C-alpha positions as CSV (number, residue, x, y, z in Angstrom):
1,M,103.3,110.0,103.9
2,A,103.9,106.3,104.6
3,L,105.4,103.4,102.6
4,A,102.9,100.5,103.3
5,Y,101.9,97.1,101.9
6,H,99.1,94.7,101.9
7,F,98.7,91.2,100.7
8,D,96.1,89.7,98.3
9,G,92.8,91.6,98.0
10,G,92.1,95.2,97.3
11,P,94.2,98.1,98.7
12,P,93.6,99.0,102.3
13,I,92.4,102.5,101.2
14,R,89.9,102.7,98.4
15,K,88.7,105.6,96.3
16,G,85.8,107.3,97.9
17,D,86.4,106.2,101.4
18,R,86.3,108.8,104.1
19,S,89.7,108.1,105.7
20,G,91.3,111.2,104.3
21,L,94.1,109.0,102.8
22,I,95.1,108.1,99.3
23,W,96.8,104.7,98.3
24,T,99.2,105.0,95.3
25,P,100.4,101.6,94.1
26,L,104.2,101.3,93.8
27,L,105.0,97.7,93.0
28,D,103.8,94.1,93.0
29,D,106.2,92.0,95.1
30,P,105.5,88.3,94.4
31,M,106.1,85.7,97.1
32,W,108.9,83.1,96.6
33,I,109.6,79.8,98.2
34,V,112.8,79.7,100.2
35,L,114.3,76.2,100.7
36,P,117.5,74.7,102.1
37,A,120.0,74.5,99.2
38,G,119.8,70.6,99.2
39,H,116.0,70.4,99.1
40,W,114.6,68.1,96.4
41,L,112.6,71.1,94.9
42,A,115.6,73.5,94.9
43,G,116.4,73.2,91.2
44,R,113.0,73.8,89.8
45,E,112.0,76.9,87.7
46,T,108.8,77.2,89.8
47,V,107.2,75.2,92.6
48,A,103.5,74.6,93.2
49,L,102.5,75.1,96.8
50,G,100.9,71.6,96.7
51,D,104.4,70.1,96.2
52,L,105.2,71.4,99.7
53,A,102.5,69.6,101.5
54,G,104.0,67.9,104.5
55,E,106.8,70.4,104.9
56,R,107.4,72.4,108.1
57,W,107.0,76.1,107.6
58,V,108.8,79.1,109.0
59,H,106.8,82.4,108.8
60,G,108.7,85.6,108.5
61,C,105.6,87.7,109.0
62,L,102.4,87.0,110.7
63,A,100.3,88.2,107.8
64,T,102.3,85.9,105.4
65,G,101.4,83.0,107.6
66,D,97.7,83.8,107.3
67,M,98.0,84.1,103.5
68,L,99.9,80.8,103.4
69,H,97.1,79.0,105.2
70,H,94.6,80.3,102.6
71,Y,96.7,79.3,99.6
72,A,97.6,75.9,101.2
73,A,93.9,75.2,101.7
74,M,93.3,75.9,98.0
75,A,96.2,73.5,97.2
76,G,94.6,70.8,99.4
77,F,96.9,70.7,102.4
78,E,97.2,72.0,106.0
79,V,100.3,74.1,107.0
80,Q,102.6,72.6,109.6
81,T,104.2,75.6,111.3
82,A,107.6,75.1,112.8
83,C,108.2,78.8,113.7
84,R,106.4,82.2,113.5
85,G,108.3,85.4,113.5
86,T,108.3,89.0,112.3
87,D,111.6,89.1,110.4
88,Y,112.2,87.7,106.9
89,V,116.0,87.7,107.3
90,F,115.7,85.6,110.5
91,A,113.2,83.3,108.7
92,Q,115.7,82.7,105.9
93,S,118.4,81.9,108.6
94,L,116.1,79.3,110.0
95,V,115.5,77.8,106.6
96,R,119.3,77.7,106.1
97,A,119.6,75.8,109.4
98,G,117.0,73.2,108.2
99,V,114.1,74.2,110.4
100,G,111.7,74.3,107.5
101,V,110.7,76.1,104.3
102,S,109.4,79.6,104.0
103,M,107.3,81.9,101.7
104,I,109.0,85.3,101.4
105,P,108.4,88.4,99.2
106,Q,110.9,88.8,96.4
107,V,112.1,92.2,97.7
108,A,112.9,90.7,101.2
109,L,115.1,87.8,99.8
110,T,118.6,88.1,101.3
111,A,121.5,89.0,99.0
112,D,123.6,86.2,100.6
113,Q,121.9,83.0,99.2
114,G,124.5,80.7,100.6
115,G,122.8,77.5,101.9
116,L,119.5,78.6,100.4
117,A,117.5,78.0,97.2
118,T,114.8,80.5,96.1
119,V,112.1,79.4,93.7
120,P,109.1,81.4,92.3
121,I,105.7,80.0,93.1
122,A,103.6,78.7,90.3
123,P,100.2,80.3,89.8
124,P,98.1,81.0,91.6
125,C,101.0,83.1,93.1
126,P,100.4,85.1,96.3
127,S,101.9,88.6,96.2
128,R,102.5,91.6,98.4
129,Y,101.5,95.0,97.1
130,V,103.6,98.0,98.1
131,G,102.3,101.5,97.9
132,I,102.5,105.0,99.2
133,V,99.8,106.4,101.5
134,T,99.4,110.1,101.6
135,A,96.8,112.5,103.1
136,V,94.2,113.9,100.7
137,R,95.2,117.4,101.6
138,R,98.0,119.1,99.7
139,I,101.2,116.9,99.5
140,R,104.3,118.8,100.7
141,P,107.1,119.3,98.2
142,L,109.5,116.9,100.0
143,A,106.9,114.2,100.1
144,A,106.2,114.6,96.4
145,A,109.9,114.4,95.7
146,L,110.2,111.3,97.7
147,A,107.2,109.7,95.9
148,R,108.8,110.5,92.5
149,A,112.1,109.0,93.7
150,L,110.4,105.8,94.9
151,H,108.5,105.5,91.5
152,E,111.8,106.0,89.6
153,T,113.6,103.5,91.7
154,V,110.9,100.9,91.4
155,A,110.8,101.3,87.6
156,G,114.4,100.0,87.6
157,L,113.7,96.9,89.6
158,P,113.1,93.5,88.0
159,L,109.6,93.3,89.6
160,A,106.2,93.9,88.2
161,A,105.3,97.6,88.7
162,A,101.8,98.1,90.1
């Protein structure tokens, strides 16, 4: 059993494939824009990606950077990358320090928002899809119990369940 995610597009495992694995959706985790607290877009209810043309970007995940380039092209601008990393918390620290802005999944937003502003992205909104990957063969009782606990926990979150 694995807790996994993918970004836009279909799940990494589809019905009928021969991998011997099953993808069970758990939640949709929408991407948010993280800005320094004093940024001119900080007070908005939502922000369109096109409004961020010309900004320098901090990537907290390499796959997020690829997705950002795709959505930026749809919005008519080219991404100016200030930093690439593999840690959303560190990316938020860099935004707090004024290095740039970032696009981060809602679940990965830090609890300490001091010095930061987080704003949902206006449609079309990229998202991360979280799920459970299990083997087609019989699921062991502990794995089944963990899957139930994950589904129950996700049902209580203020996110869109998959």
